[in-house]
Every structure is written in C-alpha cells, then in structure tokens.
C-alpha cells in the first residue's frame, strides 16, 4: 500500500488533527510532504508532535522514513518505459512473457477489486448523467482511447457529449465553449502530458468541473479536480498498463445504466430504433440485420 492509499483509507480512526494533516498532504500530493516536519505542521495547523504521531500511525519509525518512502514514490512516477525495461525484465524470465503479463494483469485487477470503493464512483456516475451542460472528454497519447470509450458510453445515455480527441490547437479552441455548467473528464497518467494538463487547468479556471482519471502518483490536474479516480498501472511490462483504468470506465458505464432513470433508457431506445431503421448493426447469430 503506497502512502496515498494509507492517507485515503488505510489509517484507522484518524483524529481531527490527523485528518487535517491528510488533507494537507493530499491537496498537494506528493510535494506536500517534501520539506520539514515543522513546515508540514504549519501548513496543516497542527503541532510538530502531532506530525510525529501521524507518521508513526502510518507505519513509519520517524518523519525521515516517511519522507524517504514519499521520495521513492516520486522517483517511481518519473520512470519511463526505457528505464523500467531493465528493472522488470527479470520478473518474467521464468515464464512465457505473454503468460506472465496476463497473470500480472489479473493480480492488478484482483487487488484493485478488493480495495474498490463505491463511494468514489457513485457521485461521478450521477454527475455525468445529470450535469446540466456538456461533458467534454480528453486524454493523452494512449489514454485518449479511454476517453473515447467513455464518450461512447455517455453518448448512449445523454446528449451534449464531446470527445475532444488528440490534444491540438483545435482542442484548445474548445475552451471557448466551456463554462460553469460543463464537466471536463481528463485521463492523464505518468508521464503526464503537458498540453493535456494545461488545457485542464485553463478549463478549471473557467469554472468547469473536472473529473480526473490518473495513477497513484497523481497528475498535476488532481489539485483542481472535483473527483479523482486512481488506477494502479504497474505490471510485468516496461509499459504501464491501462487494464484497470479500462475496467473503471466500464464500471462507470454499468453504474450509469443501472441507475433508475428513464432519461438514459429512453435515449437508448430511440438510438436503437434509428439503428434498426438504418441497418447500422448486424444482430443475432446469423449475422443478419433485424427487420
């Protein structure tokens, strides 16, 4: 369990002072813990001894050990595929690389399922269904495909869904159409993409509500997001995995259609009628269009 996990749910019965410390760290994570114990105490409005007791409750012998673990997380967040290639090659040597990958992916998803918190997803599902404005979706070089999948789900349930696509000068122009009634869903994983971060920060400055999907090291967008959904990404591969992130997107789709709401169901029925009339899809075992 990394430090962020401990702060968000792994620490038993936090006191009000410990809650303030957690919030101070999470607001600017992980940089909020890079400094002296006294500086952190001042930021949270608590005493120095409270910080000492707090890190002990997190499982560290002292503040120096806590900070060393935090710095190790920062270092891990900066790793590129080239740097990770050598570090991870040995773990798969005893098995076929593909089988090792699948087993590693299954472990990642299984561990996440054990720690799944519905309270993180339920308000996001409600927001995406009920937001009065438009829903804009944005991602990076790889994660934009996750944004497109979520956009496809949302388009089944509501109107006003805009898949921004690859970040470009045209994407920046979208800011002209964003306002306080809108939501921007951002997918940003390490190594965080500068143009995606900048567009999201400008949207936040316009009052747009931000929903962020990211990794445990947290995109810089996190400090401006109303909701943050974190996915583990490390796997037996030089590349980070988006398997759990994809599952999170599909879970949101499942939650939204599970809501007792006539609006998304009525829209889906209209779409299906239009598709059948235009023979858009092939349905049934024989691969024939429905009449």
mmCIF file with all atom_site columns, C-alpha atoms in Angstrom, residues 121 124-125 128-129 135-138 143-158 161-163 183-187 211-213 229 245-256:
data_model
loop_
_atom_site.group_PDB
_atom_site.id
_atom_site.type_symbol
_atom_site.label_atom_id
_atom_site.label_alt_id
_atom_site.label_comp_id
_atom_site.label_asym_id
_atom_site.label_entity_id
_atom_site.label_seq_id
_atom_site.pdbx_PDB_ins_code
_atom_site.Cartn_x
_atom_site.Cartn_y
_atom_site.Cartn_z
_atom_site.occupancy
_atom_site.B_iso_or_equiv
_atom_site.pdbx_formal_charge
_atom_site.auth_seq_id
_atom_site.auth_comp_id
_atom_site.auth_asym_id
_atom_site.auth_atom_id
_atom_site.pdbx_PDB_model_num
ATOM 1  C CA . UNK A 1 121 ? -17.662 6.078  -8.379  1.00 0.00 ? 121 UNK A CA 1
ATOM 2  C CA . UNK A 1 124 ? -19.126 10.564 -10.701 1.00 0.00 ? 124 UNK A CA 1
ATOM 3  C CA . UNK A 1 125 ? -21.814 8.442  -12.358 1.00 0.00 ? 125 UNK A CA 1
ATOM 4  C CA . UNK A 1 128 ? -22.012 12.564 -15.744 1.00 0.00 ? 128 UNK A CA 1
ATOM 5  C CA . UNK A 1 129 ? -25.689 11.681 -16.107 1.00 0.00 ? 129 UNK A CA 1
ATOM 6  C CA . UNK A 1 135 ? -19.456 16.665 -20.999 1.00 0.00 ? 135 UNK A CA 1
ATOM 7  C CA . UNK A 1 136 ? -16.037 17.105 -22.634 1.00 0.00 ? 136 UNK A CA 1
ATOM 8  C CA . UNK A 1 137 ? -13.569 14.199 -22.601 1.00 0.00 ? 137 UNK A CA 1
ATOM 9  C CA . UNK A 1 138 ? -9.794  14.484 -23.014 1.00 0.00 ? 138 UNK A CA 1
ATOM 10 C CA . UNK A 1 143 ? -5.272  7.408  -22.553 1.00 0.00 ? 143 UNK A CA 1
ATOM 11 C CA . UNK A 1 144 ? -7.327  9.367  -25.101 1.00 0.00 ? 144 UNK A CA 1
ATOM 12 C CA . UNK A 1 145 ? -8.641  5.984  -26.230 1.00 0.00 ? 145 UNK A CA 1
ATOM 13 C CA . UNK A 1 146 ? -10.112 5.509  -22.756 1.00 0.00 ? 146 UNK A CA 1
ATOM 14 C CA . UNK A 1 147 ? -11.704 8.949  -23.085 1.00 0.00 ? 147 UNK A CA 1
ATOM 15 C CA . UNK A 1 148 ? -13.260 7.888  -26.392 1.00 0.00 ? 148 UNK A CA 1
ATOM 16 C CA . UNK A 1 149 ? -14.671 4.690  -24.876 1.00 0.00 ? 149 UNK A CA 1
ATOM 17 C CA . UNK A 1 150 ? -16.269 6.603  -22.012 1.00 0.00 ? 150 UNK A CA 1
ATOM 18 C CA . UNK A 1 151 ? -17.612 9.147  -24.523 1.00 0.00 ? 151 UNK A CA 1
ATOM 19 C CA . UNK A 1 152 ? -19.234 6.293  -26.464 1.00 0.00 ? 152 UNK A CA 1
ATOM 20 C CA . UNK A 1 153 ? -20.957 5.052  -23.307 1.00 0.00 ? 153 UNK A CA 1
ATOM 21 C CA . UNK A 1 154 ? -22.114 8.525  -22.336 1.00 0.00 ? 154 UNK A CA 1
ATOM 22 C CA . UNK A 1 155 ? -23.493 9.222  -25.818 1.00 0.00 ? 155 UNK A CA 1
ATOM 23 C CA . UNK A 1 156 ? -25.858 6.297  -25.299 1.00 0.00 ? 156 UNK A CA 1
ATOM 24 C CA . UNK A 1 157 ? -27.251 7.848  -22.117 1.00 0.00 ? 157 UNK A CA 1
ATOM 25 C CA . UNK A 1 158 ? -27.338 11.613 -22.728 1.00 0.00 ? 158 UNK A CA 1
ATOM 26 C CA . UNK A 1 161 ? -21.081 14.619 -25.078 1.00 0.00 ? 161 UNK A CA 1
ATOM 27 C CA . UNK A 1 162 ? -17.924 15.887 -26.817 1.00 0.00 ? 162 UNK A CA 1
ATOM 28 C CA . UNK A 1 163 ? -14.893 13.651 -27.375 1.00 0.00 ? 163 UNK A CA 1
ATOM 29 C CA . UNK A 1 183 ? -17.747 18.898 -16.989 1.00 0.00 ? 183 UNK A CA 1
ATOM 30 C CA . UNK A 1 184 ? -14.312 18.003 -18.343 1.00 0.00 ? 184 UNK A CA 1
ATOM 31 C CA . UNK A 1 185 ? -13.271 14.364 -17.901 1.00 0.00 ? 185 UNK A CA 1
ATOM 32 C CA . UNK A 1 186 ? -9.483  14.064 -18.100 1.00 0.00 ? 186 UNK A CA 1
ATOM 33 C CA . UNK A 1 187 ? -7.377  10.900 -18.427 1.00 0.00 ? 187 UNK A CA 1
ATOM 34 C CA . UNK A 1 211 ? -13.184 14.651 -13.215 1.00 0.00 ? 211 UNK A CA 1
ATOM 35 C CA . UNK A 1 212 ? -9.699  13.111 -13.342 1.00 0.00 ? 212 UNK A CA 1
ATOM 36 C CA . UNK A 1 213 ? -8.632  9.539  -14.048 1.00 0.00 ? 213 UNK A CA 1
ATOM 37 C CA . UNK A 1 229 ? -10.305 8.165  -9.738  1.00 0.00 ? 229 UNK A CA 1
ATOM 38 C CA . UNK A 1 245 ? -8.330  2.045  -15.975 1.00 0.00 ? 245 UNK A CA 1
ATOM 39 C CA . UNK A 1 246 ? -10.407 0.434  -18.736 1.00 0.00 ? 246 UNK A CA 1
ATOM 40 C CA . UNK A 1 247 ? -12.300 -1.577 -16.121 1.00 0.00 ? 247 UNK A CA 1
ATOM 41 C CA . UNK A 1 248 ? -13.028 1.683  -14.269 1.00 0.00 ? 248 UNK A CA 1
ATOM 42 C CA . UNK A 1 249 ? -14.521 3.160  -17.451 1.00 0.00 ? 249 UNK A CA 1
ATOM 43 C CA . UNK A 1 250 ? -16.679 0.082  -17.984 1.00 0.00 ? 250 UNK A CA 1
ATOM 44 C CA . UNK A 1 251 ? -17.784 0.123  -14.346 1.00 0.00 ? 251 UNK A CA 1
ATOM 45 C CA . UNK A 1 252 ? -18.989 3.705  -14.814 1.00 0.00 ? 252 UNK A CA 1
ATOM 46 C CA . UNK A 1 253 ? -20.971 2.634  -17.870 1.00 0.00 ? 253 UNK A CA 1
ATOM 47 C CA . UNK A 1 254 ? -22.506 -0.187 -15.844 1.00 0.00 ? 254 UNK A CA 1
ATOM 48 C CA . UNK A 1 255 ? -23.361 2.150  -12.969 1.00 0.00 ? 255 UNK A CA 1
ATOM 49 C CA . UNK A 1 256 ? -24.979 4.713  -15.237 1.00 0.00 ? 256 UNK A CA 1
#
